[in-house]
Short mmCIF file of C-alpha atoms in Angstrom, two decimals:
data_model
loop_
_atom_site.label_atom_id
_atom_site.label_comp_id
_atom_site.label_asym_id
_atom_site.label_seq_id
_atom_site.Cartn_x
_atom_site.Cartn_y
_atom_site.Cartn_z
CA UNK A 1 -22.98 17.83 -10.07
CA UNK A 2 -20.10 19.35 -8.16
CA UNK A 3 -17.30 21.22 -9.94
CA UNK A 4 -14.06 19.28 -10.52
CA UNK A 5 -11.21 21.21 -8.94
CA UNK A 6 -7.72 19.69 -8.58
CA UNK A 7 -5.50 20.16 -5.55
CA UNK A 8 -1.72 20.66 -5.62
CA UNK A 9 0.65 17.74 -4.97
CA UNK A 10 1.54 19.18 -1.56
CA UNK A 11 -2.09 19.54 -0.51
CA UNK A 12 -2.92 16.04 -1.74
CA UNK A 13 0.03 14.59 0.20
CA UNK A 14 -1.15 16.44 3.31
CA UNK A 15 -4.69 15.07 2.96
CA UNK A 16 -3.42 11.56 2.35
CA UNK A 17 -0.96 11.81 5.23
CA UNK A 18 -3.37 12.63 8.02
CA UNK A 19 -6.05 10.28 6.67
CA UNK A 20 -3.59 7.41 6.23
CA UNK A 21 -2.04 8.04 9.63
CA UNK A 22 -5.48 7.94 11.24
CA UNK A 23 -6.72 4.93 9.27
CA UNK A 24 -3.43 3.06 9.83
CA UNK A 25 -3.69 3.75 13.55
CA UNK A 26 -7.25 2.46 13.62
CA UNK A 27 -6.29 -0.58 11.54
CA UNK A 28 -3.47 -1.28 13.98
CA UNK A 29 -5.97 -1.08 16.82
CA UNK A 30 -8.22 -3.53 14.96
CA UNK A 31 -5.24 -5.82 14.45
CA UNK A 32 -4.44 -5.73 18.17
CA UNK A 33 -8.06 -6.45 19.09
CA UNK A 34 -8.21 -9.35 16.65
CA UNK A 35 -4.86 -10.89 17.65
CA UNK A 36 -5.71 -10.72 21.34
CA UNK A 37 -9.22 -12.07 20.84
CA UNK A 38 -8.42 -14.96 18.49
CA UNK A 39 -6.03 -17.76 19.35
CA UNK A 40 -2.95 -18.15 17.15
CA UNK A 41 -4.67 -21.05 15.31
CA UNK A 42 -7.73 -18.99 14.36
CA UNK A 43 -5.62 -15.91 13.66
CA UNK A 44 -3.53 -17.98 11.26
CA UNK A 45 -6.72 -19.20 9.58
CA UNK A 46 -8.02 -15.63 9.36
CA UNK A 47 -4.70 -14.45 7.83
CA UNK A 48 -4.85 -17.05 5.06
CA UNK A 49 -8.51 -16.21 4.31
CA UNK A 50 -7.61 -12.51 4.31
CA UNK A 51 -4.86 -13.16 1.77
CA UNK A 52 -7.41 -14.84 -0.51
CA UNK A 53 -9.81 -11.91 0.02
CA UNK A 54 -7.22 -9.31 -0.97
CA UNK A 55 -6.20 -11.24 -4.08
CA UNK A 56 -9.83 -11.79 -5.12
CA UNK A 57 -10.48 -8.12 -4.43
CA UNK A 58 -7.74 -7.26 -6.88
CA UNK A 59 -9.19 -9.63 -9.49
CA UNK A 60 -12.21 -7.33 -9.60
CA UNK A 61 -9.83 -4.58 -10.71
CA UNK A 62 -7.47 -6.49 -13.04
CA UNK A 63 -5.19 -3.51 -13.53
CA UNK A 64 -8.00 -1.17 -14.53
CA UNK A 65 -7.09 1.39 -11.86
CA UNK A 66 -3.90 2.39 -13.64
CA UNK A 67 -5.67 2.38 -17.00
CA UNK A 68 -8.42 4.66 -15.66
CA UNK A 69 -5.74 7.08 -14.38
CA UNK A 70 -4.04 6.97 -17.77
CA UNK A 71 -7.26 7.60 -19.69
CA UNK A 72 -8.46 10.22 -17.21
CA UNK A 73 -5.24 12.24 -17.62
CA UNK A 74 -5.98 12.78 -21.32
CA UNK A 75 -7.60 15.95 -22.57
CA UNK A 76 -11.33 16.12 -23.34
CA UNK A 77 -12.13 12.77 -21.74
CA UNK A 78 -15.77 12.24 -20.71
CA UNK A 79 -15.48 11.24 -17.05
CA UNK A 80 -19.07 10.06 -16.85
CA UNK A 81 -18.58 7.57 -19.71
CA UNK A 82 -15.16 6.55 -18.35
CA UNK A 83 -16.43 5.80 -14.82
CA UNK A 84 -19.61 4.13 -16.09
CA UNK A 85 -17.53 1.85 -18.34
CA UNK A 86 -15.19 1.14 -15.45
CA UNK A 87 -18.12 0.10 -13.23
CA UNK A 88 -19.51 -2.27 -15.89
CA UNK A 89 -16.21 -4.09 -16.22
CA UNK A 90 -15.80 -4.27 -12.44
CA UNK A 91 -19.21 -5.96 -12.05
CA UNK A 92 -18.24 -8.64 -14.57
CA UNK A 93 -14.85 -9.15 -12.90
CA UNK A 94 -16.51 -9.38 -9.47
CA UNK A 95 -18.56 -12.38 -10.61
CA UNK A 96 -15.49 -14.02 -12.19
CA UNK A 97 -13.46 -13.36 -9.05
CA UNK A 98 -15.99 -15.06 -6.77
CA UNK A 99 -16.32 -18.04 -9.12
CA UNK A 100 -12.58 -18.64 -9.55
CA UNK A 101 -11.58 -17.72 -6.00
CA UNK A 102 -13.97 -20.03 -4.20
CA UNK A 103 -13.20 -22.85 -6.65
CA UNK A 104 -9.51 -22.58 -5.71
CA UNK A 105 -10.33 -22.40 -1.99
CA UNK A 106 -12.47 -25.55 -2.19
CA UNK A 107 -9.86 -27.40 -4.25
CA UNK A 108 -6.84 -26.49 -2.10
CA UNK A 109 -8.55 -26.82 1.31
CA UNK A 110 -11.18 -29.51 0.77
CA UNK A 111 -10.05 -31.23 3.98
CA UNK A 112 -10.63 -28.13 6.13
CA UNK A 113 -14.35 -27.33 6.16
CA UNK A 114 -13.90 -24.77 8.95
CA UNK A 115 -11.47 -22.75 6.81
CA UNK A 116 -13.83 -22.85 3.81
CA UNK A 117 -16.71 -21.56 5.93
CA UNK A 118 -14.50 -18.83 7.41
CA UNK A 119 -13.52 -17.77 3.90
CA UNK A 120 -17.15 -17.35 2.80
CA UNK A 121 -18.04 -15.25 5.84
CA UNK A 122 -15.03 -12.95 5.34
CA UNK A 123 -14.57 -12.79 1.59
CA UNK A 124 -18.07 -12.08 0.21
CA UNK A 125 -18.71 -8.75 2.01
CA UNK A 126 -15.06 -7.73 1.98
CA UNK A 127 -14.42 -8.25 -1.75
CA UNK A 128 -17.65 -6.46 -2.65
CA UNK A 129 -16.59 -3.60 -0.37
CA UNK A 130 -13.09 -3.47 -1.85
CA UNK A 131 -14.59 -3.23 -5.33
CA UNK A 132 -16.79 -0.27 -4.43
CA UNK A 133 -14.01 1.43 -2.44
CA UNK A 134 -11.62 1.10 -5.35
CA UNK A 135 -14.04 2.83 -7.74
CA UNK A 136 -14.34 5.74 -5.32
CA UNK A 137 -10.65 6.13 -4.51
CA UNK A 138 -9.48 5.85 -8.13
CA UNK A 139 -11.98 8.52 -9.23
CA UNK A 140 -10.81 11.01 -6.61
CA UNK A 141 -7.18 10.15 -7.28
CA UNK A 142 -7.82 10.83 -10.97
CA UNK A 143 -9.28 14.27 -10.31
CA UNK A 144 -6.54 14.86 -7.70
CA UNK A 145 -8.83 15.45 -4.71
CA UNK A 146 -7.19 13.04 -2.31
CA UNK A 147 -9.08 14.08 0.81
CA UNK A 148 -11.99 11.94 -0.35
CA UNK A 149 -9.67 8.95 -0.86
CA UNK A 150 -8.57 9.43 2.74
CA UNK A 151 -12.13 9.82 3.97
CA UNK A 152 -13.12 6.48 2.43
CA UNK A 153 -10.20 4.77 4.19
CA UNK A 154 -11.03 6.42 7.50
CA UNK A 155 -14.65 5.30 7.33
CA UNK A 156 -13.55 1.71 6.66
CA UNK A 157 -11.15 1.82 9.63
CA UNK A 158 -13.68 3.38 12.01
CA UNK A 159 -16.27 0.73 11.13
CA UNK A 160 -13.58 -1.94 11.50
CA UNK A 161 -12.60 -0.92 15.03
CA UNK A 162 -16.23 -0.39 16.07
CA UNK A 163 -17.49 -3.74 14.79
CA UNK A 164 -14.53 -5.73 16.11
CA UNK A 165 -14.86 -4.05 19.50
CA UNK A 166 -18.54 -4.98 19.54
CA UNK A 167 -17.61 -8.54 18.67
CA UNK A 168 -15.17 -8.64 21.57
CA UNK A 169 -17.68 -7.15 24.01
CA UNK A 170 -20.41 -9.62 23.05
CA UNK A 171 -17.95 -12.53 22.80
CA UNK A 172 -18.99 -13.44 19.25
CA UNK A 173 -17.45 -16.45 17.51
CA UNK A 174 -14.76 -16.10 14.85
CA UNK A 175 -17.21 -16.53 11.95
CA UNK A 176 -19.28 -13.51 13.01
CA UNK A 177 -16.05 -11.57 13.62
CA UNK A 178 -14.96 -12.31 10.05
CA UNK A 179 -18.35 -11.15 8.73
CA UNK A 180 -18.10 -7.88 10.67
CA UNK A 181 -14.59 -7.39 9.30
CA UNK A 182 -15.90 -7.69 5.73
CA UNK A 183 -18.96 -5.51 6.32
CA UNK A 184 -16.70 -2.65 7.46
CA UNK A 185 -15.16 -2.54 3.98
CA UNK A 186 -18.61 -2.76 2.39
CA UNK A 187 -19.86 0.27 4.35
CA UNK A 188 -16.90 2.38 3.20
CA UNK A 189 -17.39 1.21 -0.38
CA UNK A 190 -21.03 2.31 -0.37
CA UNK A 191 -19.95 5.74 0.87
CA UNK A 192 -17.33 5.96 -1.90
CA UNK A 193 -19.91 5.33 -4.63
CA UNK A 194 -22.24 7.89 -3.04
CA UNK A 195 -19.51 10.58 -3.22
CA UNK A 196 -18.58 9.73 -6.82
CA UNK A 197 -22.20 10.18 -7.91
CA UNK A 198 -22.08 13.74 -6.56
CA UNK A 199 -19.45 14.56 -9.22
CA UNK A 200 -20.38 12.45 -12.25
CA UNK A 201 -23.40 10.55 -13.52
CA UNK A 202 -23.00 6.78 -13.52
CA UNK A 203 -25.10 5.34 -16.32
CA UNK A 204 -25.10 1.60 -17.02
CA UNK A 205 -26.62 2.15 -20.50
CA UNK A 206 -23.97 4.70 -21.60
CA UNK A 207 -21.49 4.01 -24.40
CA UNK A 208 -18.28 2.12 -23.57
CA UNK A 209 -14.90 3.86 -23.27
CA UNK A 210 -12.75 1.63 -25.53
CA UNK A 211 -9.49 3.04 -24.15
CA UNK A 212 -10.02 0.88 -21.05
CA UNK A 213 -9.12 -2.19 -23.09
CA UNK A 214 -5.79 -0.88 -24.44
CA UNK A 215 -2.87 -2.85 -22.91
CA UNK A 216 -5.26 -4.31 -20.33
CA UNK A 217 -3.47 -7.68 -20.41
CA UNK A 218 -0.16 -6.27 -19.19
CA UNK A 219 -1.81 -4.06 -16.58
CA UNK A 220 -4.00 -6.91 -15.34
CA UNK A 221 -1.18 -9.38 -14.90
CA UNK A 222 1.13 -6.77 -13.38
CA UNK A 223 -1.49 -5.61 -10.91
CA UNK A 224 -2.39 -9.17 -9.94
CA UNK A 225 1.26 -9.98 -9.24
CA UNK A 226 1.59 -6.78 -7.20
CA UNK A 227 -1.33 -7.82 -4.99
CA UNK A 228 -0.20 -11.44 -4.66
CA UNK A 229 3.31 -10.46 -3.55
CA UNK A 230 2.50 -9.11 -0.06
CA UNK A 231 0.15 -12.07 0.59
CA UNK A 232 2.50 -14.70 -0.78
CA UNK A 233 4.02 -15.46 2.62
CA UNK A 234 0.90 -16.69 4.47
CA UNK A 235 -0.31 -18.60 1.39
CA UNK A 236 2.98 -20.50 0.98
CA UNK A 237 4.10 -21.08 4.56
CA UNK A 238 0.65 -22.44 5.39
CA UNK A 239 1.96 -25.58 3.65
CA UNK A 240 5.36 -25.64 5.39
CA UNK A 241 4.55 -24.42 8.93
CA UNK A 242 1.73 -24.93 11.44
CA UNK A 243 -1.22 -22.52 11.51
CA UNK A 244 0.03 -21.25 14.90
CA UNK A 245 3.40 -20.37 13.31
CA UNK A 246 1.56 -18.74 10.39
CA UNK A 247 -0.29 -16.64 12.98
CA UNK A 248 3.00 -15.48 14.55
CA UNK A 249 4.42 -14.62 11.13
CA UNK A 250 1.21 -12.77 10.24
CA UNK A 251 1.42 -10.62 13.39
CA UNK A 252 4.98 -9.62 12.49
CA UNK A 253 4.10 -9.10 8.83
CA UNK A 254 1.00 -6.97 9.40
CA UNK A 255 2.96 -4.20 11.19
CA UNK A 256 5.30 -3.21 8.31
CA UNK A 257 2.47 -3.92 5.86
CA UNK A 258 0.28 -1.36 7.65
CA UNK A 259 3.09 1.19 7.97
CA UNK A 260 3.91 0.85 4.26
CA UNK A 261 0.75 2.85 3.64
CA UNK A 262 2.59 6.00 4.76
CA UNK A 263 5.13 6.00 1.88
CA UNK A 264 2.29 5.01 -0.45
CA UNK A 265 0.70 8.39 0.36
CA UNK A 266 3.43 10.13 -1.61
CA UNK A 267 3.21 7.68 -4.50
CA UNK A 268 -0.57 8.12 -4.67
CA UNK A 269 -0.22 11.89 -4.99
CA UNK A 270 2.49 11.67 -7.69
CA UNK A 271 0.95 8.86 -9.78
CA UNK A 272 -1.61 10.92 -11.77
CA UNK A 273 0.94 13.74 -12.14
CA UNK A 274 3.49 11.36 -13.66
CA UNK A 275 0.86 10.09 -16.12
CA UNK A 276 -0.03 13.65 -17.08
CA UNK A 277 3.62 14.63 -17.65
CA UNK A 278 4.29 11.70 -19.95
CA UNK A 279 0.99 11.98 -21.86
CA UNK A 280 1.80 15.64 -22.58
CA UNK A 281 5.30 14.69 -23.79
CA UNK A 282 7.02 16.43 -20.86
CA UNK A 283 9.75 13.79 -20.57
CA UNK A 284 12.25 15.84 -18.57
CA UNK A 285 9.52 16.83 -16.14
CA UNK A 286 8.52 13.16 -15.81
CA UNK A 287 12.11 12.12 -14.99
CA UNK A 288 12.51 14.97 -12.49
CA UNK A 289 9.30 14.09 -10.66
CA UNK A 290 10.15 10.38 -10.66
CA UNK A 291 13.55 11.08 -9.07
CA UNK A 292 11.90 13.32 -6.48
CA UNK A 293 9.37 10.57 -5.77
CA UNK A 294 12.16 8.00 -5.23
CA UNK A 295 13.88 10.31 -2.74
CA UNK A 296 10.73 11.05 -0.79
CA UNK A 297 9.68 7.40 -0.71
CA UNK A 298 13.14 6.32 0.44
CA UNK A 299 13.18 8.89 3.25
CA UNK A 300 9.71 7.85 4.41
CA UNK A 301 10.68 4.18 4.32
CA UNK A 302 13.93 4.70 6.26
CA UNK A 303 12.14 6.77 8.90
CA UNK A 304 9.77 3.84 9.54
CA UNK A 305 12.36 1.04 9.23
CA UNK A 306 14.86 2.36 11.80
CA UNK A 307 12.63 2.28 14.93
CA UNK A 308 11.02 -1.03 13.90
CA UNK A 309 14.42 -2.65 13.39
CA UNK A 310 15.89 -1.19 16.57
CA UNK A 311 13.04 -1.98 18.95
CA UNK A 312 11.03 -4.77 17.36
CA UNK A 313 10.66 -6.57 20.70
CA UNK A 314 9.31 -3.45 22.40
CA UNK A 315 6.84 -2.87 19.55
CA UNK A 316 5.47 -6.43 19.76
CA UNK A 317 5.29 -6.34 23.56
CA UNK A 318 3.55 -2.95 23.58
CA UNK A 319 1.00 -3.83 20.91
CA UNK A 320 0.31 -7.51 21.52
CA UNK A 321 1.79 -8.49 24.86
CA UNK A 322 4.29 -11.12 25.91
CA UNK A 323 2.33 -14.03 24.39
CA UNK A 324 3.30 -12.81 20.88
CA UNK A 325 6.95 -11.95 21.67
CA UNK A 326 8.12 -14.70 19.27
CA UNK A 327 7.11 -12.32 16.45
CA UNK A 328 9.77 -9.74 17.41
CA UNK A 329 12.72 -11.22 15.50
CA UNK A 330 10.70 -11.76 12.29
CA UNK A 331 9.52 -8.14 12.65
CA UNK A 332 13.14 -6.94 12.81
CA UNK A 333 13.87 -8.66 9.48
CA UNK A 334 10.59 -7.64 7.85
CA UNK A 335 11.13 -3.98 8.81
CA UNK A 336 13.68 -3.82 5.97
CA UNK A 337 10.80 -4.43 3.56
CA UNK A 338 9.33 -1.00 4.26
CA UNK A 339 12.28 0.88 2.76
CA UNK A 340 12.81 -1.56 -0.11
CA UNK A 341 9.14 -1.64 -1.10
CA UNK A 342 8.81 2.15 -0.84
CA UNK A 343 11.65 2.56 -3.35
CA UNK A 344 10.22 -0.23 -5.51
CA UNK A 345 6.87 1.52 -5.82
CA UNK A 346 8.55 4.72 -6.97
CA UNK A 347 10.67 2.87 -9.54
CA UNK A 348 7.75 0.76 -10.76
CA UNK A 349 5.42 3.77 -11.07
CA UNK A 350 8.07 5.45 -13.18
CA UNK A 351 7.96 2.50 -15.60
CA UNK A 352 4.16 2.31 -15.71
CA UNK A 353 3.61 6.02 -16.32
CA UNK A 354 6.03 6.11 -19.25
CA UNK A 355 4.36 3.19 -21.06
CA UNK A 356 6.70 0.43 -19.83
CA UNK A 357 4.15 -1.57 -17.86
CA UNK A 358 5.30 -4.80 -19.55
CA UNK A 359 8.71 -4.47 -17.87
CA UNK A 360 7.06 -3.92 -14.50
CA UNK A 361 4.93 -7.03 -15.02
CA UNK A 362 7.95 -9.14 -15.99
CA UNK A 363 9.90 -8.13 -12.88
CA UNK A 364 6.91 -8.81 -10.64
CA UNK A 365 6.52 -12.26 -12.23
CA UNK A 366 10.18 -13.04 -11.56
CA UNK A 367 9.80 -11.81 -7.97
CA UNK A 368 6.74 -14.04 -7.44
CA UNK A 369 8.41 -17.17 -8.83
CA UNK A 370 11.59 -16.51 -6.86
CA UNK A 371 9.52 -15.70 -3.77
CA UNK A 372 7.71 -19.05 -3.85
CA UNK A 373 11.03 -20.89 -3.88
CA UNK A 374 12.52 -18.67 -1.16
CA UNK A 375 9.50 -19.01 1.14
CA UNK A 376 9.46 -22.80 0.78
CA UNK A 377 13.21 -23.25 1.21
CA UNK A 378 13.81 -20.76 4.03
CA UNK A 379 10.67 -21.58 6.02
CA UNK A 380 11.49 -25.30 5.83
CA UNK A 381 15.06 -24.67 6.96
CA UNK A 382 14.73 -21.76 9.41
CA UNK A 383 11.04 -21.60 10.32
CA UNK A 384 9.37 -18.22 10.87
CA UNK A 385 12.66 -16.29 10.74
CA UNK A 386 13.44 -17.89 7.37
CA UNK A 387 10.04 -16.85 6.03
CA UNK A 388 10.70 -13.27 7.16
CA UNK A 389 14.08 -13.22 5.45
CA UNK A 390 12.44 -14.53 2.25
CA UNK A 391 9.95 -11.63 2.35
CA UNK A 392 12.74 -9.05 2.58
CA UNK A 393 14.85 -10.78 -0.10
CA UNK A 394 11.98 -10.70 -2.60
CA UNK A 395 11.79 -6.89 -2.37
CA UNK A 396 15.55 -6.65 -2.94
CA UNK A 397 15.28 -8.76 -6.10
CA UNK A 398 12.39 -6.62 -7.38
CA UNK A 399 14.32 -3.40 -6.71
CA UNK A 400 17.24 -4.58 -8.83
CA UNK A 401 14.90 -5.56 -11.65
CA UNK A 402 12.91 -2.31 -11.71
CA UNK A 403 16.14 -0.29 -11.78
CA UNK A 404 17.71 -2.30 -14.62
CA UNK A 405 14.57 -1.93 -16.78
CA UNK A 406 14.49 1.87 -16.52
CA UNK A 407 16.03 3.62 -19.58
CA UNK A 408 17.25 6.42 -17.26
CA UNK A 409 18.77 3.94 -14.81
CA UNK A 410 22.15 5.65 -14.38
CA UNK A 411 20.68 9.12 -13.86
CA UNK A 412 18.29 7.68 -11.28
CA UNK A 413 21.09 5.71 -9.62
CA UNK A 414 23.38 8.73 -9.36
CA UNK A 415 20.79 11.25 -8.19
CA UNK A 416 18.58 9.11 -5.94
CA UNK A 417 18.95 5.36 -5.71
CA UNK A 418 22.57 4.79 -4.68
CA UNK A 419 22.86 7.73 -2.23
CA UNK A 420 19.65 6.85 -0.40
CA UNK A 421 20.36 3.10 -0.31
CA UNK A 422 23.77 3.94 1.17
CA UNK A 423 22.11 6.18 3.74
CA UNK A 424 19.72 3.36 4.63
CA UNK A 425 22.60 0.89 5.05
CA UNK A 426 24.47 3.30 7.32
CA UNK A 427 21.38 3.74 9.51
CA UNK A 428 20.80 -0.01 9.86
CA UNK A 429 24.46 -0.80 10.55
CA UNK A 430 24.77 1.95 13.15
CA UNK A 431 21.78 0.62 15.11
CA UNK A 432 23.82 -2.30 16.44
CA UNK A 433 26.46 0.15 17.69
CA UNK A 434 24.19 2.52 19.59
CA UNK A 435 20.67 1.35 20.24
CA UNK A 436 21.14 -1.47 22.76
CA UNK A 437 23.37 0.49 25.17
CA UNK A 438 22.68 4.09 24.24
CA UNK A 439 19.06 4.25 23.11
CA UNK A 440 18.68 8.05 23.20
CA UNK A 441 22.06 8.70 21.56
CA UNK A 442 21.22 6.23 18.79
CA UNK A 443 17.96 7.88 17.82
CA UNK A 444 19.50 11.36 18.10
CA UNK A 445 22.26 10.21 15.75
CA UNK A 446 19.73 8.96 13.21
CA UNK A 447 17.72 12.16 13.41
CA UNK A 448 20.81 14.30 12.81
CA UNK A 449 21.87 12.01 9.96
CA UNK A 450 18.43 12.39 8.36
CA UNK A 451 18.61 16.19 8.62
CA UNK A 452 22.14 16.15 7.18
CA UNK A 453 21.09 14.06 4.17
CA UNK A 454 18.15 16.36 3.45
CA UNK A 455 20.33 19.47 3.52
CA UNK A 456 23.11 17.89 1.45
CA UNK A 457 20.52 17.10 -1.23
CA UNK A 458 19.83 20.54 -2.71
CA UNK A 459 16.52 19.51 -4.25
CA UNK A 460 15.17 18.18 -0.95
CA UNK A 461 16.44 21.23 0.92
CA UNK A 462 14.87 23.65 -1.57
CA UNK A 463 11.59 21.71 -1.53
CA UNK A 464 11.36 21.85 2.27
CA UNK A 465 12.35 25.52 2.42
CA UNK A 466 9.79 26.33 -0.28
CA UNK A 467 7.02 24.58 1.64
CA UNK A 468 8.03 26.33 4.87
CA UNK A 469 8.10 29.70 3.11
CA UNK A 470 4.64 29.21 1.59
CA UNK A 471 3.19 28.10 4.93
CA UNK A 472 4.77 31.09 6.68
CA UNK A 473 3.51 33.54 4.04
CA UNK A 474 0.03 32.04 4.26
CA UNK A 475 0.08 32.39 8.06
CA UNK A 476 1.27 36.00 7.80
CA UNK A 477 -1.48 36.75 5.28
CA UNK A 478 -4.12 35.35 7.64
CA UNK A 479 -2.67 37.36 10.50
CA UNK A 480 -2.80 40.52 8.38
CA UNK A 481 -6.36 39.83 7.29
CA UNK A 482 -7.35 39.12 10.86
CA UNK A 483 -5.75 42.35 11.99
#
């Protein structure tokens, strides 16, 4: 067995950044291949089946990921027993997920045999792969060696692009394409389990770690709602719009959804650290790190939102061509989700890691119920643009709820939330003044504004200067050793 050695937060963020950037780029390439290969009707069908697959994939987890991180952050925990217990529960949940998921698919789409068949071809290999991937990524997140989490994602993305490209070359039908899509996840999941077994023994006959069952109900429901939320749009508007319109919405929605993975890098690196701070009764340290996380997530979200909002038509045209240009306006609206959801994750992780998961679950439930109403009403009244506005509005409602439920709400508001939301609003409002007529000046203005905000915020400035100093000292040391 290999020795468990944790990396620093900075190193973990670096590993997650390049791996997520690469995997997101490959996933975007796969998205482009798929959208250009399938007609809008079949792409809409694929998007709905994919939403079911992601939700069923979560059902195999049922909130256990956060519980494993919580239990793994405690002293003297037996990782072999913990991971073995985790695997046993996941196998049971996998069977339940398939049984319940396909029952719902048959009941809600009994009239569409083609969709049911598509769902089987996509969901079975993909959900199994997601289950295995999740076990691998949560283990390496727990021991704070994020480069393996990134490697698992990269392998899935490489297989995805390779198999979809092969499907395009050989002109395979959409059912085989869906199977190849799912098998890509399965291959990465098998690799993840292989790497975990190099660090700990996985024994099915080992004793059970009872801590996995503590507060599992709240974690399960909260996690399920978190997974449903980003897939709520295609599932609801399938009933109010045509499948072709669902396909256009899905193209617009997939871009911010893929780019959201970049802010999630930071959250993934901080999550086990926040758990460790609270479990060791370091409450001030927990609050400090949570505020830092909110700032970093907000900056990452704003950096992504601004170009998407400003040039949504150019992004759609460049990636998908003129035939999908109708997705550009929905993309402009949905780009706001990136910043809002980035901040939401930071706020919600702060609640979870200080034992307030029930509040997080309640807010997510409210967001889901409100979201269903908003998607139905706005898509019926305003079509695809209305659905996009509903998606952004849901994140705004969730943000307000997560903030209100935090006991340190006013400290967080003063030090992070209000200043960075104001900065985001200024950036969005200024786009309409500069971008259309003065493209270069507009982006230069936003870059200077970003630099100004970072240097006004002493914590951000000191963090960046500290990182630069350590990198410079490391480079000088290597130069000296080389000399």
